[in-house]
Steps between C-alpha positions, in 0.01 A plus 500: 500500500742801445671325216167452309403867570829598381475309175155612435598848554804477273272336240247812523798729455600292185161529342504874587833533332408332196151713470718820528732367233210405277323842563826698436551305164134546401509866573799541255287361231161656576475870408333737753175528281463118492531504879232759521268310296549171695487690817171694409317181389582301814433787724179617354364144435625300801597732788405850532169539300397734240766681300404828606507391860738699736717189582553404120583865435770499766634166384521620132665825606768289669567281208517814270789620727668172467739616211826636443723481811252327709467235277863456443539484886229254558654277219849519635377450876291197400782334297785574749289423811363186360849375377671570833196326674546209269850440552468514887200262475711237306762554751288460799330181363827349438608594853786683378616621840738766372215683339273537810667820607457649165120395498458652834674822409303516153155426665594771763571754235165400327328554810653854542383588142178378565471710808604815323284445206209420732528829676551690175186354322289432795480145376304243725656203302860577562473463879328179438799389285742634748371286777520194284855597427589530846349168587709348224811667646426347831469159336808532301708597817345208691575246208866652461570451878382148472703424209810633675439317795438181327710484182400234255 
């Protein structure tokens, strides 16, 4: 049971890593004005109502601020974070025992970053991601202990 849960959690992290890498690459090639147009269309048509509505206005303002240093930071974060996670996911799925401590450490650092950013931004999404990462850390630790107890 724990092994299945571990594998599912690691695969989820792998999907997350690939989506972050894809997002980072897409952001490199999409200029900010194109993102603004896409966001405006999706938000006003599908999610938040009329383009003059308060939620749509807040969202568009946030997208407008997404330029310069903020954009560079997000692209760098997505690419580095996604690459680190992808390498660790591959190592964990291959049961490369020597990589487990690195995975635990990296995930722990991601949790700290998510907590700090969650406090700074008052985000409700980051605490949810933090809880999921903590669950994955616990599963990685359990799997690591099991692999060290019963080497193949």
